[in-house]
Amino acid sequence: MKWLVLLSALVAFSECFHKIPLIKGKTAREDLQEKGLWDEYRKQFPYNPMAKFYQGGTEGMTNDADLSYYGVISIGTPPQSFTVIFDTGSSNLWVPSVYCSSQACENHQRYNPQQSSTFKWGDQALSIQYGTGSMTGHLAIDNVEVGGITVSNQVFGISKTEAPFMAHMKADGILGLAFQTIASDNVVPVFDRMVSEGLVSQPLFSVYLSGNSEQGSELVLGGIDSSHYTGQITWIPLSSATYWQIKMDSVTINGQSVACAGGCQAIIDTGTSLIVGPTNDIHNLNSWVGASTNQYGESTVNCNNIQSMPEVTFTIGGHAFTIPASAYVFQRSYGCSTGFGGSSQQLWILGDVFIRQFYAIFDTQNQNIGLAQSV
């Protein structure tokens, strides 16, 4: 699933809402591929895009080695800065700590409790599963600033161990934006705290993801930035207020059903780079667009064929959301591949490939998602 570069300035602030610029950079996978290490990683850590959606025990939901969009937050007094993935597919905030000796922690910013006058220990250990590994650590309590908004006494995780692939990621940690119902250790998510304490003007946030490595991606806390979309907003009710989960009607190409026959469940997830679906559906979808799949489940296409490849339409709530080939094909120095990934689960994940095309608004109070054509 996705990746990015360090952000120097944190936020543009207004009375109504708070914007956090997000940066898009090289993914962990791209870094590993350029170093000739990706094949070995895939053998050691088989790709499992659904790992963060498994529930049970003290599990938490987060991402695999393809995370990509991140921004800057600060924790503590005085503030310590970290880059984090803003992930609508998980609910916990965590960052590396000085107690972590994993390679992944050594080349990232690490939180030091002893340097914060407002730090307090939480009362539980933390374990979060990844698609290609895990992190372990402990809960902590401190002031957290996101987009110019400071949440006092926020519970968050500090890592003590991290999976090896994290060493190749640009972001330090993850800030989950899904619901408390799926938070590890039942921690109240950062945005929920903002809403309950009246720190945002509206109980919603919105996401714009730029494409083609361009700047300008942003998370807006408590508002909507109309400059990033055109036309009407389509509002879709949640089918489950756990992840940002909705019912999808169908997936079609040229009017022909190619996947999600009879309807299916889908998640709008900023923390996943691809569009992920059941293996058979994705195989059929990739066949329709002319892709061939390798041993790792990556579907490659001839880069010269992109202009003639068909559009793919996702119908949600009776409304069509269409993605052109230029949006669902990744063009890299080593070749082209589609942004469709297979999974053994029935749940679909509409990740960054989808969200780059549609400005997404996440309404926590009314429990629905708004989608509009990005510009």
Coordinates of C-alpha atoms in Angstrom, one line a residue:
M1 CA 0.0 0.0 0.0
K2 CA 2.2 3.9 0.3
W3 CA 5.2 7.3 1.2
L4 CA 6.8 10.8 1.9
V5 CA 9.4 13.6 2.9
L6 CA 9.9 15.7 6.0
L7 CA 7.6 18.7 6.4
S8 CA 9.2 21.9 7.6
A9 CA 6.1 24.0 8.6
L10 CA 3.1 22.5 10.3
V11 CA -0.2 24.3 9.6
A12 CA -2.2 27.0 8.0
F13 CA -4.7 28.1 10.7
S14 CA -8.1 29.8 10.4
E15 CA -11.0 30.5 12.8
C16 CA -13.2 27.9 11.2
F17 CA -10.8 24.9 10.6
H18 CA -7.3 23.8 10.7
K19 CA -5.3 22.6 7.7
I20 CA -2.4 20.2 7.8
P21 CA -0.3 20.0 4.6
L22 CA 0.6 16.4 3.7
I23 CA 3.6 15.4 1.7
K24 CA 3.9 12.6 -0.8
G25 CA 7.3 11.0 -1.4
K26 CA 9.0 7.7 -2.1
T27 CA 7.3 4.6 -0.7
A28 CA 9.1 2.1 1.5
R29 CA 8.5 -0.4 -1.3
E30 CA 10.1 1.9 -3.9
D31 CA 13.1 2.4 -1.6
L32 CA 13.5 -1.4 -1.1
Q33 CA 13.1 -2.1 -4.9
E34 CA 15.7 0.5 -5.8
K35 CA 18.1 -1.2 -3.4
G36 CA 17.2 -4.7 -4.8
L37 CA 15.8 -5.8 -1.4
W38 CA 12.0 -5.9 -2.2
D39 CA 11.9 -9.6 -3.3
E40 CA 13.6 -10.8 -0.2
Y41 CA 11.3 -8.7 2.0
R42 CA 8.2 -10.1 0.3
K43 CA 9.5 -13.7 1.0
Q44 CA 10.2 -12.9 4.7
F45 CA 7.0 -10.8 5.2
P46 CA 4.2 -11.9 2.8
Y47 CA 1.9 -9.1 1.8
N48 CA -1.3 -9.0 3.9
P49 CA -3.3 -5.8 3.2
M50 CA -6.1 -6.9 5.5
A51 CA -3.9 -7.4 8.6
K52 CA -4.9 -4.1 10.2
F53 CA -8.6 -5.0 10.0
Y54 CA -8.3 -8.2 12.1
Q55 CA -9.8 -7.7 15.5
G56 CA -9.1 -9.4 18.8
G57 CA -7.2 -9.0 22.1
T58 CA -5.1 -5.9 22.2
E59 CA -4.8 -5.6 18.4
G60 CA -4.7 -2.3 16.7
M61 CA -5.2 -1.5 13.0
T62 CA -2.5 0.1 10.9
N63 CA -0.7 -0.3 7.6
D64 CA 1.8 -2.4 5.6
A65 CA 4.9 -1.2 3.8
D66 CA 3.2 1.1 1.3
L67 CA 2.1 4.0 3.4
S68 CA 2.5 7.3 1.7
Y69 CA 1.0 10.6 2.9
Y70 CA 2.1 12.3 6.1
G71 CA 2.3 15.5 8.1
V72 CA 3.9 16.9 11.2
I73 CA 2.5 16.8 14.8
S74 CA 4.2 17.7 18.1
I75 CA 4.0 15.9 21.5
G76 CA 5.0 17.2 24.9
T77 CA 6.3 20.3 26.7
P78 CA 8.4 21.7 25.1
P79 CA 7.1 20.1 21.9
Q80 CA 8.9 17.2 20.2
S81 CA 8.0 17.0 16.5
F82 CA 7.1 13.8 14.5
T83 CA 5.9 13.0 11.0
V84 CA 2.9 10.7 11.1
I85 CA 0.6 9.0 8.6
F86 CA -3.0 10.3 9.0
D87 CA -4.8 7.0 8.7
T88 CA -8.6 6.6 8.5
G89 CA -8.2 2.8 8.6
S90 CA -6.9 2.8 12.3
S91 CA -7.7 4.6 15.5
N92 CA -4.5 4.9 17.6
L93 CA -1.7 7.4 17.7
W94 CA 1.8 6.1 18.2
V95 CA 5.4 7.3 17.7
P96 CA 8.9 5.8 18.2
S97 CA 10.5 6.3 21.6
V98 CA 14.0 6.4 23.1
Y99 CA 13.3 3.0 24.7
C100 CA 13.2 1.4 21.2
S101 CA 16.4 -0.1 19.8
S102 CA 15.0 -1.5 16.6
Q103 CA 16.7 -0.3 13.4
A104 CA 13.4 1.4 12.4
C105 CA 13.5 3.5 15.6
E106 CA 17.2 4.5 15.2
N107 CA 16.6 6.3 11.9
H108 CA 13.4 8.1 13.0
Q109 CA 12.6 10.8 15.5
R110 CA 12.1 9.3 19.0
Y111 CA 9.9 10.6 21.8
N112 CA 11.7 11.2 25.0
P113 CA 9.4 11.3 28.1
Q114 CA 12.1 12.7 30.3
Q115 CA 12.2 15.8 28.2
S116 CA 8.5 16.6 28.6
S117 CA 7.2 18.2 31.8
T118 CA 3.6 17.1 30.9
F119 CA 4.4 13.4 30.3
K120 CA 2.6 10.7 32.3
W121 CA 2.8 6.9 31.9
G122 CA -0.3 5.1 30.8
D123 CA -1.4 1.9 32.5
Q124 CA -1.2 -0.7 29.6
A125 CA 1.2 -2.2 27.1
L126 CA 0.5 -1.8 23.4
S127 CA 0.8 -4.2 20.5
I128 CA -0.2 -3.2 17.0
Q129 CA -0.2 -5.6 14.0
Y130 CA 1.0 -4.6 10.5
G131 CA 0.6 -6.2 7.2
T132 CA 4.3 -7.1 7.3
G133 CA 5.1 -7.1 11.0
S134 CA 4.2 -5.4 14.2
M135 CA 5.1 -2.8 16.8
T136 CA 5.1 -3.2 20.6
G137 CA 5.3 -0.5 23.2
H138 CA 3.4 1.1 26.0
L139 CA 0.7 3.7 26.5
A140 CA 1.7 7.2 27.5
I141 CA -0.1 10.5 28.2
D142 CA 1.0 13.9 27.1
N143 CA -0.2 17.1 25.2
V144 CA -0.5 16.5 21.4
E145 CA -0.7 19.3 18.9
V146 CA -2.1 18.6 15.4
G147 CA -2.8 21.3 12.9
G148 CA -2.5 24.1 15.5
I149 CA -4.9 22.3 17.9
T150 CA -3.6 21.1 21.2
V151 CA -5.2 18.2 22.9
S152 CA -4.2 18.0 26.6
N153 CA -3.6 14.7 28.3
Q154 CA -4.0 12.6 25.1
V155 CA -3.3 8.9 25.5
F156 CA -1.0 7.6 22.8
G157 CA 1.5 4.8 22.2
I158 CA 5.3 4.9 22.3
S159 CA 7.1 2.0 20.6
K160 CA 9.7 -0.3 22.0
T161 CA 10.0 -2.6 19.0
E162 CA 9.1 -2.0 15.4
A163 CA 9.1 -4.3 12.3
P164 CA 12.2 -4.2 10.1
F165 CA 10.5 -2.6 7.1
M166 CA 9.8 0.5 9.1
A167 CA 13.4 1.5 8.8
H168 CA 12.7 2.3 5.1
M169 CA 9.7 4.5 5.8
K170 CA 9.9 8.2 5.8
A171 CA 7.2 8.8 8.5
D172 CA 7.9 8.3 12.2
G173 CA 4.5 7.0 13.3
I174 CA 0.8 6.9 12.7
L175 CA -2.2 8.9 13.8
G176 CA -5.5 7.0 13.4
L177 CA -8.7 8.7 12.4
A178 CA -11.2 5.9 12.6
F179 CA -13.6 5.2 15.5
Q180 CA -12.8 4.4 19.2
T181 CA -14.6 1.0 18.8
I182 CA -11.5 -0.4 17.0
A183 CA -8.8 1.4 19.0
S184 CA -6.3 -0.8 20.7
D185 CA -6.8 -0.7 24.5
N186 CA -10.0 1.4 23.9
V187 CA -8.0 4.6 23.7
V188 CA -10.1 7.7 22.7
P189 CA -8.7 8.8 19.3
V190 CA -7.2 12.3 18.9
F191 CA -10.0 13.7 16.7
D192 CA -12.7 12.4 19.1
R193 CA -11.0 14.4 21.8
M194 CA -11.0 17.5 19.7
V195 CA -14.7 17.1 19.0
S196 CA -15.7 16.4 22.6
E197 CA -13.7 19.3 23.9
G198 CA -15.0 21.8 21.3
L199 CA -11.6 22.4 19.7
V200 CA -13.0 22.1 16.2
S201 CA -15.9 24.1 14.7
Q202 CA -17.5 21.0 13.1
P203 CA -17.3 17.3 14.0
L204 CA -15.8 16.3 10.7
F205 CA -12.5 16.3 8.8
S206 CA -11.6 16.2 5.2
V207 CA -8.8 14.9 3.0
Y208 CA -7.3 16.0 -0.3
L209 CA -4.5 13.8 -1.8
S210 CA -2.6 15.2 -4.7
G211 CA -1.3 13.0 -7.5
N212 CA 1.9 12.7 -9.6
S213 CA 4.2 13.5 -6.6
E214 CA 2.8 17.1 -6.5
Q215 CA 2.6 19.1 -3.3
G216 CA -0.7 20.4 -1.9
S217 CA -2.2 17.4 -0.1
E218 CA -3.9 18.3 3.1
L219 CA -6.0 17.2 6.0
V220 CA -8.6 19.7 7.2
L221 CA -9.7 19.3 10.8
G222 CA -13.2 20.7 11.5
G223 CA -14.0 21.8 8.0
I224 CA -14.1 21.4 4.2
D225 CA -11.8 23.2 1.7
S226 CA -14.0 23.8 -1.3
S227 CA -11.0 24.7 -3.5
H228 CA -10.1 21.0 -3.7
Y229 CA -13.3 19.7 -5.4
T230 CA -15.8 20.6 -8.1
G231 CA -19.5 19.8 -8.4
Q232 CA -21.8 18.4 -5.7
I233 CA -20.8 16.4 -2.6
T234 CA -22.3 12.9 -2.5
W235 CA -23.1 11.8 1.0
I236 CA -22.9 8.1 1.8
P237 CA -24.1 6.6 5.1
L238 CA -21.7 4.4 7.0
S239 CA -22.7 0.7 7.2
S240 CA -20.5 0.4 10.3
A241 CA -19.0 3.1 12.5
T242 CA -15.8 1.2 13.2
Y243 CA -13.7 1.9 10.2
W244 CA -15.1 4.4 7.7
Q245 CA -17.1 1.5 6.2
I246 CA -19.8 1.8 3.5
K247 CA -21.8 -0.4 1.1
M248 CA -20.6 -0.5 -2.5
D249 CA -23.1 -1.5 -5.2
S250 CA -20.8 -2.7 -8.0
V251 CA -17.5 -2.4 -9.9
T252 CA -18.0 -2.1 -13.7
I253 CA -16.0 -1.6 -16.9
N254 CA -17.8 -0.3 -20.0
G255 CA -21.1 -1.1 -18.2
Q256 CA -20.1 -4.7 -17.5
S257 CA -20.0 -6.0 -13.9
V258 CA -16.4 -7.2 -13.2
A259 CA -16.4 -7.3 -9.4
C260 CA -18.6 -6.8 -6.2
A261 CA -21.5 -8.6 -7.8
G262 CA -24.7 -8.1 -5.8
G263 CA -23.0 -5.5 -3.6
C264 CA -20.1 -5.6 -1.0
Q265 CA -18.6 -3.7 1.9
A266 CA -15.8 -1.2 1.5
I267 CA -13.6 1.0 3.6
I268 CA -12.4 4.5 2.7
D269 CA -8.8 4.3 4.0
T270 CA -6.1 6.9 3.6
G271 CA -3.6 4.5 5.2
T272 CA -3.7 2.1 2.2
S273 CA -2.1 3.0 -1.1
L274 CA -4.0 0.6 -3.3
I275 CA -7.6 -0.4 -4.0
V276 CA -7.8 -3.8 -2.4
G277 CA -10.5 -6.5 -2.9
P278 CA -11.2 -10.2 -2.8
T279 CA -8.6 -12.1 -4.8
N280 CA -11.0 -13.5 -7.5
D281 CA -12.6 -10.1 -8.0
I282 CA -9.3 -8.3 -8.3
H283 CA -7.9 -11.0 -10.7
N284 CA -11.0 -10.5 -12.9
L285 CA -10.6 -6.7 -12.7
N286 CA -7.0 -6.8 -13.6
S287 CA -7.7 -9.2 -16.5
W288 CA -10.3 -6.7 -17.9
V289 CA -7.7 -3.9 -17.9
G290 CA -5.1 -6.1 -19.6
A291 CA -2.8 -6.7 -16.6
S292 CA -0.8 -9.9 -15.8
T293 CA -0.1 -10.8 -12.2
N294 CA 3.4 -11.9 -10.9
Q295 CA 4.2 -14.3 -8.0
Y296 CA 3.8 -11.5 -5.4
G297 CA 0.3 -10.5 -6.6
E298 CA 1.5 -7.3 -8.3
S299 CA -0.3 -6.8 -11.6
T300 CA 1.9 -5.3 -14.3
V301 CA 0.9 -3.6 -17.6
N302 CA 2.7 -2.3 -20.6
C303 CA 3.3 1.4 -20.0
N304 CA 2.6 2.1 -23.6
N305 CA -1.0 0.8 -23.2
I306 CA -2.2 3.2 -20.5
Q307 CA -4.0 5.6 -22.9
S308 CA -6.1 2.8 -24.3
M309 CA -6.9 1.1 -21.0
P310 CA -10.6 1.4 -19.8
E311 CA -12.0 3.4 -17.0
V312 CA -13.2 1.6 -13.9
T313 CA -16.4 2.6 -12.2
F314 CA -17.2 2.1 -8.5
T315 CA -20.9 2.6 -7.9
I316 CA -21.7 3.6 -4.3
G317 CA -25.1 4.6 -3.0
G318 CA -26.3 4.7 -6.5
H319 CA -23.7 7.2 -7.6
A320 CA -20.9 6.4 -10.1
F321 CA -17.3 7.2 -9.1
T322 CA -15.1 6.6 -12.2
I323 CA -11.3 6.2 -12.2
P324 CA -9.3 6.5 -15.5
A325 CA -6.3 4.3 -16.3
S326 CA -3.9 7.3 -15.7
A327 CA -5.1 7.2 -12.1
Y328 CA -5.1 3.5 -11.3
V329 CA -1.7 2.7 -13.0
F330 CA 1.5 3.3 -11.2
Q331 CA 4.3 4.5 -13.5
R332 CA 7.8 3.9 -12.0
S333 CA 11.3 3.6 -13.3
Y334 CA 11.2 -0.2 -13.3
G335 CA 7.8 -0.5 -15.1
C336 CA 4.0 0.0 -14.7
S337 CA 1.6 -1.8 -12.4
T338 CA -2.1 -1.4 -11.5
G339 CA -3.3 -0.1 -8.2
F340 CA -5.5 -3.1 -7.6
G341 CA -4.4 -5.6 -5.0
G342 CA -6.0 -8.9 -4.0
S343 CA -6.9 -10.2 -0.5
S344 CA -8.3 -13.3 1.0
Q345 CA -11.0 -11.3 2.8
Q346 CA -14.3 -10.1 1.3
L347 CA -13.9 -6.5 2.5
W348 CA -12.8 -3.9 0.0
I349 CA -10.4 -1.1 0.8
L350 CA -10.7 2.0 -1.3
G351 CA -7.2 3.5 -0.6
D352 CA -5.2 6.3 -2.0
V353 CA -5.7 5.3 -5.6
F354 CA -9.4 6.1 -5.1
I355 CA -9.0 9.1 -2.7
R356 CA -6.7 10.9 -5.1
Q357 CA -9.7 11.2 -7.5
F358 CA -12.3 12.1 -4.9
Y359 CA -12.1 14.7 -2.1
A360 CA -13.2 12.8 1.0
I361 CA -15.1 14.2 4.0
F362 CA -15.5 12.2 7.2
D363 CA -18.5 13.2 9.3
T364 CA -18.2 11.7 12.8
Q365 CA -21.5 13.1 14.1
N366 CA -23.8 12.0 11.2
Q367 CA -21.7 9.0 10.5
N368 CA -21.4 9.4 6.8
I369 CA -18.8 10.1 4.1
G370 CA -18.9 12.8 1.5
L371 CA -17.2 12.3 -1.8
A372 CA -16.7 15.0 -4.6
Q373 CA -14.6 15.1 -7.7
S374 CA -11.1 16.4 -6.8
V375 CA -9.5 19.2 -8.7

